[in-house]
Coordinates of C-alpha atoms and ligand atoms in Angstrom, one line a residue:
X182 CA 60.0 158.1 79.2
X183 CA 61.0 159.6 75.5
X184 CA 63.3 162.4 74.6
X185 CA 62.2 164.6 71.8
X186 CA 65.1 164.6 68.8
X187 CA 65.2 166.7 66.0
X188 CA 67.5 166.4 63.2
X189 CA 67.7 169.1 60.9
X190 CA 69.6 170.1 57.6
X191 CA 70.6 173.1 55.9
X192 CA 67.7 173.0 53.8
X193 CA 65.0 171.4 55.9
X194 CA 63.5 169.2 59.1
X195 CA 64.7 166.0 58.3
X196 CA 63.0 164.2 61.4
X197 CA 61.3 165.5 64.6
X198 CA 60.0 163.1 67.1
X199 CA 59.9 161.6 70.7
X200 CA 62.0 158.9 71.0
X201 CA 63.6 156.5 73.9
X202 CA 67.0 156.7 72.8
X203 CA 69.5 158.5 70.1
X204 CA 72.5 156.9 68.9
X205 CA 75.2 159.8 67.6
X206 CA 78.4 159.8 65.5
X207 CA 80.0 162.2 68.0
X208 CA 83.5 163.6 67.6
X209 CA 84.9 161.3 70.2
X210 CA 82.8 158.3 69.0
X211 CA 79.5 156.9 69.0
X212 CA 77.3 158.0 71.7
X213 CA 73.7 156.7 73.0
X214 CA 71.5 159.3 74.5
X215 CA 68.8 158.4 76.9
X216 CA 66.2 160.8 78.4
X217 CA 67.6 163.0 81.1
X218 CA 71.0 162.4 79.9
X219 CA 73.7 165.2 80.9
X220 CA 73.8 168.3 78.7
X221 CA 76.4 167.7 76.4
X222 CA 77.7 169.9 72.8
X223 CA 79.7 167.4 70.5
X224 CA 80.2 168.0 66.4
X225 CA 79.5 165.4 64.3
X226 CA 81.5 162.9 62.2
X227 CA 80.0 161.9 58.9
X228 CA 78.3 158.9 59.4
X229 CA 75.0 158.0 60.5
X230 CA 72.5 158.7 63.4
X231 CA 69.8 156.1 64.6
X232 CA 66.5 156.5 66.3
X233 CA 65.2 154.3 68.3
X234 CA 61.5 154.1 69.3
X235 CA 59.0 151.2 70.4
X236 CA 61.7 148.9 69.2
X237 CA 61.7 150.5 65.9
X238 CA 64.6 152.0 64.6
X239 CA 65.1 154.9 61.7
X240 CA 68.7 155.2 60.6
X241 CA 69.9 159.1 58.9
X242 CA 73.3 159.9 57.2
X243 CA 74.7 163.3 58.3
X244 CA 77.8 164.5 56.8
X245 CA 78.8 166.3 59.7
X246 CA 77.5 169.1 61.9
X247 CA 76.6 169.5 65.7
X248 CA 74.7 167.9 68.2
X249 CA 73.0 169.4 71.3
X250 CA 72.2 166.8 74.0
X251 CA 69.9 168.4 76.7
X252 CA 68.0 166.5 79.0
X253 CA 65.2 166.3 77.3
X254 CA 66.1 167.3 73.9
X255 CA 68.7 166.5 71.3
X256 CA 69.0 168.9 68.1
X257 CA 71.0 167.9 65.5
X258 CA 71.8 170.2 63.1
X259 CA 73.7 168.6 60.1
X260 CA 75.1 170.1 56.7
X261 CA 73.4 167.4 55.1
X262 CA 71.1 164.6 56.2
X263 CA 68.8 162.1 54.8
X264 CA 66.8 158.9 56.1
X265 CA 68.3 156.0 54.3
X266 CA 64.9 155.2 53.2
X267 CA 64.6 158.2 51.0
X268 CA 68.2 158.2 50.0
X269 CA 67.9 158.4 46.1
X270 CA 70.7 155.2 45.3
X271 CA 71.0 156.6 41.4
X272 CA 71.9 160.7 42.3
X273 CA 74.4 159.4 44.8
X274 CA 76.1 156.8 42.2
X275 CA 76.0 159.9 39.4
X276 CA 77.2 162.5 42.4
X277 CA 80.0 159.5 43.3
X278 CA 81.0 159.1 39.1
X279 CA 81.2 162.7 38.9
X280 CA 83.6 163.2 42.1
X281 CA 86.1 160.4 40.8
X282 CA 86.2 161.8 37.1
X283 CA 86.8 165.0 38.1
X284 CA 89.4 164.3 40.9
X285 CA 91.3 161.5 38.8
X286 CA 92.3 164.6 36.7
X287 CA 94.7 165.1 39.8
X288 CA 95.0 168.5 41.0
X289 CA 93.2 171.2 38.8
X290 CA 94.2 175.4 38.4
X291 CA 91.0 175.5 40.4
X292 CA 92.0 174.3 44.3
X293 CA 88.3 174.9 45.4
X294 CA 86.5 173.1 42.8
X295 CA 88.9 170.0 43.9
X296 CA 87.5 170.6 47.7
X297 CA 84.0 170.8 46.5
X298 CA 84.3 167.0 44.5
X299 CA 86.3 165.7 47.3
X300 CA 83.5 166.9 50.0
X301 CA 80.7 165.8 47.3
X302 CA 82.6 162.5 47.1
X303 CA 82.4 161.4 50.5
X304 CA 79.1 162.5 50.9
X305 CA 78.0 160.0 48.1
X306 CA 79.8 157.4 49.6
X307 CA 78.4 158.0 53.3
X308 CA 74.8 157.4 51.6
X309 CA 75.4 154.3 49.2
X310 CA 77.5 152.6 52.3
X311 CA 74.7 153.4 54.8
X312 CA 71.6 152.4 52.2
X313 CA 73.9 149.1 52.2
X314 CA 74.4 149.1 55.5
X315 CA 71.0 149.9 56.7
X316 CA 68.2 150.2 54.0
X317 CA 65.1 147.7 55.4
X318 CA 62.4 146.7 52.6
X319 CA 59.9 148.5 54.2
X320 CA 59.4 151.8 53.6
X321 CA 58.5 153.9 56.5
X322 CA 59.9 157.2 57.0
X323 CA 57.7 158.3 60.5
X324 CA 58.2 162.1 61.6
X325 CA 60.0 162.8 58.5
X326 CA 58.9 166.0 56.7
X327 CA 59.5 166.3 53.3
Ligands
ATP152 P1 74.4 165.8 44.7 O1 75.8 165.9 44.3 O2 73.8 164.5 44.3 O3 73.5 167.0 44.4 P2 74.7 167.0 47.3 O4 75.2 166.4 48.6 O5 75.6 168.0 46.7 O6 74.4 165.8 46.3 P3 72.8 169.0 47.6 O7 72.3 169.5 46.3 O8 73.7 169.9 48.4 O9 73.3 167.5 47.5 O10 71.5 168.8 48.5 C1 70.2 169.2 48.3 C2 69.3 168.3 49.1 O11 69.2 167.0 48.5 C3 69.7 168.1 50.5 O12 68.5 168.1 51.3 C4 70.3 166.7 50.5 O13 70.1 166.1 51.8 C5 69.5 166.0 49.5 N1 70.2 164.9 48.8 C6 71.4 164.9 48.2 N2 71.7 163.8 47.6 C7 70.7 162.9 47.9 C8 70.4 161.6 47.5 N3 71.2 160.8 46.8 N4 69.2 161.1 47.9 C9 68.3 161.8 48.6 N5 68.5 163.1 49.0 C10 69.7 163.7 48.6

């Protein structure tokens, strides 16, 4: 028995696929969902989501969102989210260098551009520290759309 998970960004389907279990960063920690599990409505910490199937397992960053858990569905819709396979290492280093120039200023006359760098900071962190984390060799990237 599978359940079908999608994930799915602002800007596009990052995976969709049947799958025997989802691992979540849920508010209240991390959460495995089975099929048939209870429905449940949790938001998302950043951090990273992992897909198990056939004893394979696909591992995503989202910087946070919401998750959907029905019994035989979980949606995941994230602000941002990647497989760490196609996580490109040299945007998030620049995206990172950029952050800590422009926040080592200390606060600006512009109190929204400093929100922006801070979010845009620990985005590029979540993605270099999960590529570390994670990242296999092979490169595999099943379901994905791109
Ligand atoms: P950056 O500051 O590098 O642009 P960002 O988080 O602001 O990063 P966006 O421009 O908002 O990125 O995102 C556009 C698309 O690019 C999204 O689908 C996002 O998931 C993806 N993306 C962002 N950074 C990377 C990366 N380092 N590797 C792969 N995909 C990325």
């Amino acid at each position: 028995m599978t359940i079908r998970c999608e994930i799915i960004s602002q800007d596009r389907t990052v995976f969709t696929g049947d799958v025997d279990i989802v691992v979540i960063p849920g508010a209240g920690g991390e959460m495995g969902v089975l099929p048939r599990h209870a429905p449940v409505l949790t938001t998302l910490k950043f951090g990273v989501v992992k897909v198990r199937v056939g004893g394979k397992e696909e591992v995503f960053t989202v910087a946070g969102g919401v998750a959907e858990v029905q019994p035989e569905i979980v949606t995941i819709l994230a602000d941002r989210a990647e497989n760490i396979q196609e996580i490109d290492v040299s945007r998030a280093e620049a995206a990172k260098k950029r952050a800590e120039e422009f926040l080592a200023k200390g606060i600006p006359t512009d109190p929204d551009r400093y929100l922006v760098m801070e979010a845009a900071l620990r985005r590029s962190n979540l993605r270099l520290d999960a590529v570390r984390r994670y990242r296999k060799s092979d490169v595999r990237i099943p379901g994905s759309e791109k």
